[in-house]
MMTF fields as JSON, N, C-alpha, C and O atoms, coordinates in Angstrom:
{
  "mmtfVersion": "1.0.0",
  "mmtfProducer": "UNKNOWN",
  "numBonds": 399,
  "numAtoms": 400,
  "numGroups": 100,
  "numChains": 1,
  "numModels": 1,
  "chainsPerModel": [1],
  "groupsPerChain": [100],
  "chainIdList": ["A"],
  "bondAtomList": [4, 2, 8, 6, 12, 10, 16, 14, 20, 18, 24, 22, 28, 26, 32, 30, 36, 34, 40, 38, 44, 42, 48, 46, 52, 50, 56, 54, 60, 58, 64, 62, 68, 66, 72, 70, 76, 74, 80, 78, 84, 82, 88, 86, 92, 90, 96, 94, 100, 98, 104, 102, 108, 106, 112, 110, 116, 114, 120, 118, 124, 122, 128, 126, 132, 130, 136, 134, 140, 138, 144, 142, 148, 146, 152, 150, 156, 154, 160, 158, 164, 162, 168, 166, 172, 170, 176, 174, 180, 178, 184, 182, 188, 186, 192, 190, 196, 194, 200, 198, 204, 202, 208, 206, 212, 210, 216, 214, 220, 218, 224, 222, 228, 226, 232, 230, 236, 234, 240, 238, 244, 242, 248, 246, 252, 250, 256, 254, 260, 258, 264, 262, 268, 266, 272, 270, 276, 274, 280, 278, 284, 282, 288, 286, 292, 290, 296, 294, 300, 298, 304, 302, 308, 306, 312, 310, 316, 314, 320, 318, 324, 322, 328, 326, 332, 330, 336, 334, 340, 338, 344, 342, 348, 346, 352, 350, 356, 354, 360, 358, 364, 362, 368, 366, 372, 370, 376, 374, 380, 378, 384, 382, 388, 386, 392, 390, 396, 394],
  "bondOrderList": [1, 1, 1, 1, 1, 1, 1, 1, 1, 1, 1, 1, 1, 1, 1, 1, 1, 1, 1, 1, 1, 1, 1, 1, 1, 1, 1, 1, 1, 1, 1, 1, 1, 1, 1, 1, 1, 1, 1, 1, 1, 1, 1, 1, 1, 1, 1, 1, 1, 1, 1, 1, 1, 1, 1, 1, 1, 1, 1, 1, 1, 1, 1, 1, 1, 1, 1, 1, 1, 1, 1, 1, 1, 1, 1, 1, 1, 1, 1, 1, 1, 1, 1, 1, 1, 1, 1, 1, 1, 1, 1, 1, 1, 1, 1, 1, 1, 1, 1],
  "groupList": [{"groupName": "UNK", "atomNameList": ["N", "CA", "C", "O"], "elementList": ["N", "C", "C", "O"], "formalChargeList": [0, 0, 0, 0], "bondAtomList": [1, 0, 2, 1, 3, 2], "bondOrderList": [1, 1, 2], "singleLetterCode": "X", "chemCompType": "L-PEPTIDE LINKING"}],
  "groupTypeList": [0, 0, 0, 0, 0, 0, 0, 0, 0, 0, 0, 0, 0, 0, 0, 0, 0, 0, 0, 0, 0, 0, 0, 0, 0, 0, 0, 0, 0, 0, 0, 0, 0, 0, 0, 0, 0, 0, 0, 0, 0, 0, 0, 0, 0, 0, 0, 0, 0, 0, 0, 0, 0, 0, 0, 0, 0, 0, 0, 0, 0, 0, 0, 0, 0, 0, 0, 0, 0, 0, 0, 0, 0, 0, 0, 0, 0, 0, 0, 0, 0, 0, 0, 0, 0, 0, 0, 0, 0, 0, 0, 0, 0, 0, 0, 0, 0, 0, 0, 0],
  "groupIdList": [1, 2, 3, 4, 5, 6, 7, 8, 9, 10, 11, 12, 13, 14, 15, 16, 17, 18, 19, 20, 21, 22, 23, 24, 25, 26, 27, 28, 29, 30, 31, 32, 33, 34, 35, 36, 37, 38, 39, 40, 41, 42, 43, 44, 45, 46, 47, 48, 49, 50, 51, 52, 53, 54, 55, 56, 57, 58, 59, 60, 61, 62, 63, 64, 65, 66, 67, 68, 69, 70, 71, 72, 73, 74, 75, 76, 77, 78, 79, 80, 81, 82, 83, 84, 85, 86, 87, 88, 89, 90, 91, 92, 93, 94, 95, 96, 97, 98, 99, 100],
  "secStructList": [7, 7, 7, 7, 7, 3, 3, 3, 3, 3, 3, 1, 1, 1, 7, 7, 7, 7, 1, 6, 6, 7, 7, 2, 2, 2, 2, 2, 2, 2, 2, 2, 2, 2, 2, 2, 2, 2, 2, 2, 6, 6, 7, 3, 3, 3, 3, 3, 3, 3, 7, 6, 6, 7, 7, 7, 6, 6, 2, 2, 2, 2, 2, 2, 6, 6, 7, 5, 6, 6, 7, 7, 3, 3, 3, 3, 1, 7, 4, 4, 4, 2, 2, 2, 2, 2, 2, 2, 2, 2, 6, 1, 1, 1, 7, 7, 7, 7, 7, 7],
  "xCoordList": [0.829, 0.0, 0.866, 1.862, 0.476, 1.141, 0.299, -0.587, 0.587, -0.145, 0.394, 1.598, -0.486, 0.016, 0.854, 0.588, 1.843, 2.734, 2.248, 1.8, 2.351, 1.907, 2.728, 3.252, 2.828, 3.431, 2.35, 1.682, 2.181, 1.273, 2.143, 2.77, 2.171, 2.959, 2.053, 1.11, 2.345, 1.595, 2.482, 3.615, 1.955, 2.786, 1.961, 0.734, 2.66, 1.994, 2.253, 2.031, 2.72, 2.857, 4.013, 4.437, 4.512, 5.57, 6.908, 7.102, 7.839, 9.179, 9.779, 9.666, 10.414, 11.014, 12.354, 12.421, 13.408, 14.72, 15.38, 15.425, 15.884, 16.76, 18.121, 18.963, 18.313, 19.564, 20.542, 20.214, 21.715, 22.724, 23.034, 23.287, 23.013, 23.343, 22.162, 22.323, 20.965, 19.781, 18.702, 18.391, 18.138, 17.062, 15.711, 15.625, 14.673, 13.314, 13.048, 12.438, 13.51, 13.313, 14.061, 13.566, 15.26, 15.992, 15.154, 15.075, 14.536, 13.712, 12.468, 12.063, 11.862, 10.689, 11.078, 10.345, 12.223, 12.699, 12.967, 12.64, 13.554, 13.83, 12.526, 12.443, 11.499, 10.208, 9.578, 9.046, 9.636, 9.104, 9.82, 9.182, 11.146, 11.932, 11.638, 11.525, 11.514, 11.222, 9.842, 9.664, 8.869, 7.522, 7.547, 6.885, 8.297, 8.407, 9.026, 8.544, 10.097, 10.746, 9.807, 9.724, 9.097, 8.143, 7.046, 6.706, 6.495, 5.45, 5.923, 5.173, 7.167, 7.722, 7.86, 7.853, 7.985, 8.082, 6.714, 6.621, 5.656, 4.307, 3.844, 2.897, 4.499, 4.131, 3.208, 3.578, 2.016, 1.063, 1.452, 1.926, 1.249, 1.542, 0.235, -0.503, -0.034, -1.156, -0.562, 0.503, -1.245, -0.799, -1.913, -3.097, -1.497, -2.417, -1.803, -0.778, -2.446, -1.963, -2.748, -3.96, -2.032, -2.638, -2.472, -1.381, -3.565, -3.507, -3.835, -3.93, -4.01, -4.422, -3.363, -3.672, -2.109, -1.066, -0.897, -0.099, -1.669, -1.588, -0.139, 0.651, 0.231, 1.622, 2.212, 3.432, 1.419, 1.948, 1.163, 0.463, 1.279, 0.566, 0.993, 2.181, 0.03, 0.315, 0.524, 0.736, 0.467, 0.755, -0.263, 0.112, -1.536, -2.568, -2.27, -2.312, -1.971, -1.695, -0.391, -0.315, 0.634, 1.927, 1.799, 2.285, 1.146, 1.01, 0.143, 0.414, -0.89, -1.705, -0.856, -1.105, 0.139, 1.039, 1.997, 2.622, 2.123, 2.985, 2.264, 2.899, 0.946, 0.151, 0.557, 0.743, 0.69, 1.037, 0.163, -0.384, 0.039, -0.672, -2.115, -2.846, -2.524, -3.883, -4.065, -5.136, -3.037, -3.073, -4.039, -4.499, -4.336, -5.21, -4.66, -3.883, -5.073, -4.668, -5.775, -6.953, -5.389, -6.33, -5.832, -4.64, -6.775, -6.42, -7.393, -8.587, -6.873, -7.725, -7.097, -5.881, -7.913, -7.412, -7.457, -6.947, -8.07, -8.299, -7.395, -7.531, -6.473, -5.579, -6.331, -5.834, -7.509, -8.297, -8.826, -9.253, -8.804, -9.316, -8.237, -8.543, -6.988, -5.904, -6.104, -5.936, -6.458, -6.696, -7.79, -7.648, -8.88, -9.992, -9.559, -9.923, -8.793, -8.302, -7.407, -7.494, -6.551, -5.704, -6.545, -6.253, -7.577, -8.482, -9.17, -9.31, -9.6, -10.25, -9.302, -9.714, -8.049, -7.066, -6.975, -6.951, -6.926, -6.791, -8.044, -7.972, -9.179, -10.426, -10.763, -11.825, -9.885, -10.178, -10.096, -9.929, -10.207, -10.209, -8.895, -8.794, -7.887, -6.595, -6.397, -6.842, -5.747, -5.364, -3.963, -2.997, -3.864, -2.577, -2.12, -2.934, -0.853, -0.291, 0.327, 1.271, -0.193, 0.292, 1.477, 1.356, 2.613, 3.807, 4.217, 4.028, 4.772, 5.217, 6.719, 7.281],
  "yCoordList": [-1.192, 0.0, 1.246, 1.331, 2.202, 3.492, 4.46, 5.134, 4.515, 5.417, 6.83, 7.016, 7.834, 9.212, 9.481, 8.938, 10.306, 10.629, 11.895, 12.845, 11.879, 13.036, 13.161, 12.179, 14.368, 14.686, 15.364, 16.283, 14.909, 15.58, 16.212, 15.512, 17.525, 18.264, 18.591, 19.371, 17.989, 18.25, 19.115, 18.747, 20.271, 21.224, 22.032, 22.086, 22.654, 23.521, 24.993, 25.849, 25.285, 26.7, 27.014, 26.189, 28.226, 28.759, 28.115, 27.63, 28.111, 27.612, 28.386, 29.609, 27.652, 28.225, 27.535, 26.419, 28.202, 27.572, 27.515, 28.496, 26.332, 26.179, 25.677, 25.262, 25.725, 25.274, 26.438, 27.484, 26.262, 27.318, 27.671, 26.789, 28.945, 29.411, 29.493, 29.926, 29.082, 29.115, 29.945, 29.741, 30.879, 31.712, 31.079, 30.135, 31.604, 31.161, 31.351, 30.497, 32.476, 32.747, 31.749, 31.352, 31.336, 30.302, 29.029, 28.417, 28.637, 27.426, 27.604, 26.678, 28.784, 29.056, 28.99, 28.427, 29.562, 29.511, 28.072, 27.683, 27.294, 25.888, 25.129, 24.313, 25.398, 24.733, 25.121, 24.264, 26.399, 26.866, 26.185, 25.695, 26.161, 25.54, 24.046, 23.501, 23.387, 21.949, 21.663, 20.693, 22.498, 22.333, 22.524, 21.785, 23.5, 23.72, 22.51, 22.077, 21.962, 20.79, 19.598, 18.881, 19.377, 18.262, 18.448, 17.51, 19.651, 19.931, 19.688, 19.162, 20.069, 19.866, 18.378, 17.988, 17.558, 16.106, 15.431, 14.205, 16.235, 15.681, 15.179, 14.397, 15.62, 15.223, 16.285, 17.457, 15.889, 16.825, 17.082, 16.184, 18.303, 18.689, 19.074, 19.936, 18.423, 18.746, 19.303, 18.865, 20.264, 20.762, 20.587, 20.737, 20.266, 20.179, 20.977, 20.597, 22.086, 23.029, 22.845, 23.058, 22.441, 22.425, 23.825, 24.215, 24.574, 25.988, 26.225, 27.376, 25.173, 25.314, 25.838, 26.207, 25.88, 26.389, 27.891, 28.484, 28.523, 29.973, 30.34, 29.435, 31.561, 31.949, 31.795, 31.88, 31.573, 31.48, 32.386, 31.902, 33.699, 34.606, 34.377, 34.239, 34.337, 34.162, 32.724, 32.469, 31.785, 30.389, 29.813, 29.079, 30.128, 29.585, 29.952, 29.096, 31.213, 31.686, 31.102, 30.678, 31.085, 30.545, 29.078, 28.679, 28.276, 26.848, 26.588, 25.66, 27.385, 27.248, 27.514, 26.947, 28.37, 28.672, 27.546, 27.569, 26.556, 25.406, 24.298, 23.354, 24.405, 23.384, 23.335, 24.365, 22.112, 21.91, 20.801, 19.985, 20.78, 19.71, 19.583, 20.572, 18.372, 18.089, 18.344, 18.077, 18.854, 19.063, 20.149, 20.955, 20.155, 21.155, 21.499, 20.742, 22.645, 23.095, 22.787, 23.008, 22.276, 21.952, 22.585, 22.84, 22.83, 23.454, 22.992, 22.838, 22.774, 22.474, 23.049, 22.968, 23.633, 24.092, 22.986, 23.158, 21.856, 20.787, 19.596, 18.995, 19.234, 18.104, 16.787, 15.88, 16.675, 15.449, 15.278, 14.184, 16.344, 16.294, 15.993, 15.863, 15.883, 15.666, 14.352, 14.322, 13.274, 11.988, 12.114, 11.608, 12.787, 12.96, 13.785, 13.464, 14.832, 15.669, 14.851, 14.992, 14.0, 13.148, 12.188, 11.956, 11.634, 10.754, 11.518, 11.003, 12.75, 13.566, 13.817, 13.763, 14.089, 14.308, 13.062, 13.158, 11.908, 10.656, 10.319, 9.55, 10.874, 10.588, 11.614, 11.53, 12.571, 13.657, 13.26, 14.124, 12.012, 11.615, 11.082, 10.626, 11.128, 10.55, 9.307, 9.252, 8.33, 7.163, 7.448, 7.466, 7.671, 7.983, 6.834, 6.161, 6.621, 5.642, 6.414, 7.18, 6.219, 6.939, 6.195, 5.018, 6.851, 6.251, 7.075, 8.291, 6.395, 7.091, 7.065, 7.601],
  "zCoordList": [0.0, 0.0, 0.0, 0.719, -0.811, -0.809, 0.013, -0.511, 1.295, 2.176, 2.02, 1.844, 2.082, 2.049, 3.297, 4.37, 3.139, 4.25, 4.935, 4.294, 6.254, 7.033, 8.296, 8.823, 8.763, 10.066, 10.885, 10.41, 12.114, 13.052, 14.132, 14.927, 14.152, 15.132, 16.31, 16.18, 17.463, 18.688, 19.576, 19.886, 19.982, 20.714, 21.704, 21.621, 22.639, 23.604, 23.311, 24.167, 22.102, 21.769, 20.85, 20.041, 20.993, 20.143, 20.487, 21.602, 19.514, 19.819, 20.984, 21.065, 21.874, 23.074, 23.272, 23.787, 22.863, 22.824, 24.197, 24.94, 24.497, 25.658, 25.186, 25.982, 23.86, 23.261, 23.164, 22.603, 23.694, 23.648, 22.194, 21.374, 21.888, 20.551, 19.601, 18.46, 20.048, 19.203, 19.883, 21.056, 19.132, 19.661, 19.342, 18.557, 19.955, 19.63, 18.135, 17.493, 17.59, 16.162, 15.293, 14.239, 15.728, 14.986, 14.882, 13.817, 15.982, 15.977, 15.11, 14.407, 15.158, 14.319, 12.842, 12.028, 12.5, 11.114, 10.683, 9.562, 11.565, 11.276, 11.036, 10.119, 11.863, 11.687, 10.35, 9.645, 10.001, 8.714, 7.547, 6.615, 7.608, 6.539, 6.444, 5.346, 7.591, 7.607, 7.034, 6.298, 7.366, 6.82, 5.309, 4.58, 4.837, 3.391, 2.7, 1.653, 3.283, 2.678, 2.668, 1.671, 3.774, 3.837, 2.792, 2.072, 2.71, 1.739, 0.313, -0.51, 0.015, -1.32, -1.647, -2.815, -0.615, -0.809, -0.791, -0.851, -0.709, -0.715, 0.638, 0.718, 1.703, 3.057, 3.63, 3.701, 4.037, 4.638, 6.092, 6.788, 6.534, 7.914, 8.598, 8.12, 9.718, 10.592, 11.879, 12.314, 12.487, 13.782, 14.809, 14.507, 16.024, 17.161, 18.297, 18.862, 18.619, 19.63, 20.909, 20.949, 21.967, 23.305, 23.874, 24.29, 23.886, 24.269, 25.736, 26.161, 26.515, 27.904, 28.84, 29.973, 28.395, 29.278, 29.177, 29.903, 28.252, 28.038, 27.704, 27.434, 27.71, 27.556, 26.17, 26.033, 25.136, 23.778, 22.83, 21.94, 23.023, 22.124, 20.68, 20.389, 19.793, 18.383, 17.935, 16.75, 18.869, 18.525, 17.553, 16.639, 17.726, 16.826, 15.379, 14.495, 15.14, 13.79, 13.26, 12.107, 14.11, 13.696, 13.293, 12.235, 14.135, 13.856, 12.639, 11.877, 12.443, 11.23, 9.993, 8.929, 10.133, 9.026, 8.683, 7.622, 9.567, 9.292, 8.534, 8.063, 8.412, 7.723, 6.254, 5.607, 5.744, 4.335, 3.765, 4.506, 2.452, 1.762, 2.214, 2.255, 2.552, 2.998, 4.493, 5.039, 5.155, 6.591, 7.025, 6.216, 8.317, 8.927, 10.305, 10.886, 10.813, 12.14, 13.14, 12.862, 14.298, 15.365, 16.659, 16.83, 17.566, 18.842, 19.91, 19.654, 21.112, 22.26, 23.518, 23.694, 24.4, 25.685, 26.75, 27.858, 26.402, 27.37, 27.061, 25.995, 27.961, 27.685, 27.502, 26.834, 28.081, 27.927, 26.504, 26.134, 25.704, 24.34, 23.295, 22.11, 23.726, 22.767, 22.009, 20.79, 22.699, 22.022, 20.973, 19.86, 21.324, 20.385, 19.181, 18.049, 19.408, 18.309, 17.377, 16.158, 17.94, 17.103, 16.274, 15.101, 16.874, 16.126, 14.999, 13.89, 15.285, 14.254, 13.086, 11.927, 13.384, 12.327, 11.444, 10.217, 12.077, 11.324, 10.525, 9.567, 10.896, 10.192, 9.113, 8.496, 8.878, 7.948, 6.482, 5.621, 6.191, 4.791, 4.302, 3.163, 5.137, 4.767, 5.608, 6.754, 5.059, 5.835, 6.35, 5.586, 7.649, 8.245, 9.129, 9.762, 9.164, 10.067, 11.228, 11.032, 12.42, 13.596, 14.177, 14.514, 14.302, 14.884, 16.089, 16.133, 17.045, 18.258, 18.362, 19.317]
}
């Protein structure tokens, strides 16, 4: 079977660097570039933002901007809904293989 390729990015907000020599913006640029490369290879990008921790102004818009291909942006403030959101992503008409 030739299953479509997808990445599901699950995050609690904006890039926040704790790596010496790398800024938050460096990580955001890296994520943008990586999403572009994945999209060019036909890999769809889905995002799932857990917004319940607050403290990430602009994260919804930023993460929606990482979506590529058949991907979509999702958000929940409730950690108990993350499993349901992941299931919804997998049911959006694509056959995805979830790997951990």
